[in-house]
Coordinates of C-alpha atoms in Angstrom, one line a residue:
X297 CA -5.9 -22.9 -1.0
X298 CA -4.0 -20.8 1.5
X299 CA -6.0 -20.7 4.9
X300 CA -6.2 -16.9 4.6
X301 CA -7.5 -17.1 1.1
X302 CA -10.2 -19.6 2.4
X303 CA -11.2 -17.1 5.0
X304 CA -11.3 -14.2 2.5
X305 CA -13.6 -16.3 0.2
X306 CA -15.8 -16.9 3.1
X307 CA -16.0 -13.4 4.5
X308 CA -16.0 -11.8 1.0
X309 CA -14.6 -8.3 1.9
X310 CA -14.9 -5.7 -0.8
X311 CA -11.0 -5.6 -1.2
X312 CA -8.2 -7.9 -0.3
X313 CA -4.5 -6.6 -0.3
X314 CA -2.0 -9.1 -0.4
X315 CA 0.9 -8.4 2.1
X316 CA 4.0 -10.4 2.9
X317 CA 3.6 -10.9 6.5
X318 CA 5.8 -13.4 8.7
X319 CA 4.6 -14.5 12.1
X320 CA 7.5 -12.9 13.8
X321 CA 7.2 -9.5 12.3
X322 CA 5.5 -6.7 14.4
X323 CA 4.7 -5.0 11.1
X324 CA 5.3 -5.6 7.4
X325 CA 8.9 -4.9 6.7
X326 CA 8.8 -5.0 2.9
X327 CA 6.7 -5.5 -0.2
X328 CA 5.5 -8.7 -1.7
X329 CA 7.8 -10.5 -4.2
X330 CA 5.4 -10.5 -7.0
X331 CA 8.0 -11.1 -9.6
X332 CA 9.6 -14.0 -7.8
X333 CA 6.2 -15.7 -7.1
X334 CA 4.3 -14.7 -10.2
X335 CA 2.5 -17.8 -10.8
X336 CA 1.2 -18.4 -7.1
X337 CA 0.3 -14.8 -6.7
X338 CA -1.6 -14.8 -10.0
X339 CA -3.6 -17.8 -9.0
X340 CA -4.4 -16.2 -5.7
X341 CA -5.5 -13.0 -7.4
X342 CA -7.9 -14.9 -9.8
X343 CA -9.3 -17.0 -6.9
X344 CA -10.1 -13.8 -5.0
X345 CA -11.5 -12.0 -7.9
X346 CA -13.6 -15.0 -8.8
X347 CA -15.1 -14.7 -5.2
X348 CA -16.1 -11.1 -6.1
X349 CA -13.1 -9.3 -4.4
X350 CA -11.0 -6.3 -5.8
X351 CA -7.3 -7.3 -5.3
X352 CA -4.4 -5.1 -4.5
X353 CA -0.7 -6.1 -4.0
X354 CA 1.4 -4.3 -1.5
X355 CA 4.7 -3.8 -3.3
X356 CA 8.0 -2.0 -3.1
X357 CA 8.3 0.9 -5.7
X358 CA 10.5 -1.2 -8.0
X359 CA 9.9 -1.5 -11.6
X360 CA 10.1 -5.1 -11.7
X361 CA 7.5 -5.5 -9.0
X362 CA 5.2 -3.0 -10.7
X363 CA 5.3 -5.0 -14.0
X364 CA 4.8 -8.4 -12.3
X365 CA 1.8 -6.9 -10.5
X366 CA 0.1 -5.8 -13.7
X367 CA 0.6 -9.4 -15.1
X368 CA -1.3 -10.8 -12.3
X369 CA -4.4 -9.1 -13.2
X370 CA -4.8 -7.4 -9.8
X371 CA -6.7 -4.1 -10.1
X372 CA -4.5 -2.2 -7.5
X373 CA -1.2 -1.9 -6.0
X374 CA -0.3 -0.4 -2.7
X375 CA 3.1 1.1 -2.9
X376 CA 5.1 0.3 0.2
X377 CA 6.2 3.8 1.4
X378 CA 8.3 2.7 4.4
X379 CA 11.6 3.6 2.9
X380 CA 10.3 7.1 2.1
X381 CA 8.7 7.5 5.6
X382 CA 11.8 6.7 7.4
X383 CA 14.2 8.5 5.1
X384 CA 16.6 10.8 6.9
X385 CA 17.8 14.0 5.3
X386 CA 16.4 15.9 2.3
X387 CA 18.6 14.2 -0.3
X388 CA 17.5 10.7 0.8
X389 CA 13.8 11.8 1.2
X390 CA 13.9 13.4 -2.3
X391 CA 15.4 10.2 -3.7
X392 CA 12.9 8.0 -2.1
X393 CA 10.0 10.2 -3.2
X394 CA 11.2 10.1 -7.0
X395 CA 11.3 6.3 -6.8
X396 CA 7.8 6.4 -5.7
X397 CA 6.8 8.9 -8.4
X398 CA 8.4 6.6 -11.1
X399 CA 6.6 3.7 -9.6
X400 CA 3.2 5.5 -9.7
X401 CA 3.7 6.5 -13.4
X402 CA 4.8 3.0 -14.4
X403 CA 1.8 1.4 -12.5
X404 CA -0.6 3.8 -14.2
X405 CA 0.9 3.1 -17.6
X406 CA 0.4 -0.6 -16.9
X407 CA -3.3 -0.1 -16.1
X408 CA -3.0 -0.4 -12.4
X409 CA -4.8 1.7 -9.8
X410 CA -2.5 3.0 -7.0
X411 CA -2.7 3.3 -3.3
X412 CA 0.1 3.9 -0.7
X413 CA 0.9 3.0 2.8
X414 CA 3.3 2.0 5.5
X415 CA 4.9 4.3 8.1
X416 CA 2.9 7.2 7.1
X417 CA 2.1 10.1 9.6
X418 CA 0.9 13.6 9.8
X419 CA 4.1 15.0 8.4
X420 CA 5.6 12.5 5.8
X421 CA 2.2 12.0 4.0
X422 CA 2.3 15.7 2.8
X423 CA 4.7 15.4 -0.1
X424 CA 2.8 12.1 -1.3
X425 CA -0.4 14.0 -1.4
X426 CA 1.2 16.1 -4.4
X427 CA 1.0 12.9 -6.5
X428 CA -2.4 12.9 -8.1
X429 CA -2.6 9.2 -9.0
X430 CA -2.9 7.9 -5.4
X431 CA -6.6 6.9 -4.8
X432 CA -6.0 6.0 -1.0
X433 CA -3.5 6.3 1.7
X434 CA -3.6 3.5 4.3
X435 CA -2.7 5.3 7.6
X436 CA -3.5 3.4 10.7
X437 CA -0.8 3.6 13.5
X438 CA -0.3 7.2 13.3
X439 CA -3.9 8.3 13.5
X440 CA -4.7 5.7 16.3
X441 CA -1.7 7.1 18.3
X442 CA -2.8 10.7 17.9
X443 CA -6.3 9.6 18.9
X444 CA -5.1 8.6 22.5
X445 CA -4.3 12.3 22.8
X446 CA -7.0 14.2 21.0
X447 CA -9.7 11.6 20.3
X448 CA -10.4 9.7 17.1
X449 CA -12.9 12.2 15.8
X450 CA -10.1 14.9 15.8
X451 CA -7.3 12.6 14.7
X452 CA -9.2 11.6 11.6
X453 CA -10.5 15.0 10.7
X454 CA -6.9 16.3 11.1
X455 CA -5.6 13.8 8.8
X456 CA -8.5 14.3 6.2
X457 CA -7.5 17.9 6.1
X458 CA -3.9 17.0 5.2
X459 CA -5.0 14.7 2.4
X460 CA -7.1 17.4 0.6

């Protein structure tokens, strides 16, 4: 088994999100290629689930990746929101948001639960909060950065207000 899978099976977190990280990346730069590695990822999902964990797959909002994710048996996907978060201009922002909405609809139709994350901050998360299917937003860097100025308690409270 992959070394990280062995660690997860030993530690037994409630949920594992499979993310494609390369050692040289500062942060993840794209979603997992579930469609291209379906057999391997399915085997990892089953192993983690057998170990008692819920599994989420971090994927780009692309139909083939959503459909492949459903085939693995994972309970969740986390939609990679990086392109939306970094979109410049209203036209590009709208197009990226529509792509995410279509991905969410497809995921829910396939029986997947849906989270979102990557590059989210106090401004660009607002349009995503209008999509009711999201169960969780994974926002770390923005909250911690704001906490340097206002403290962690206020940074978290401010974000929670936006998410309501």
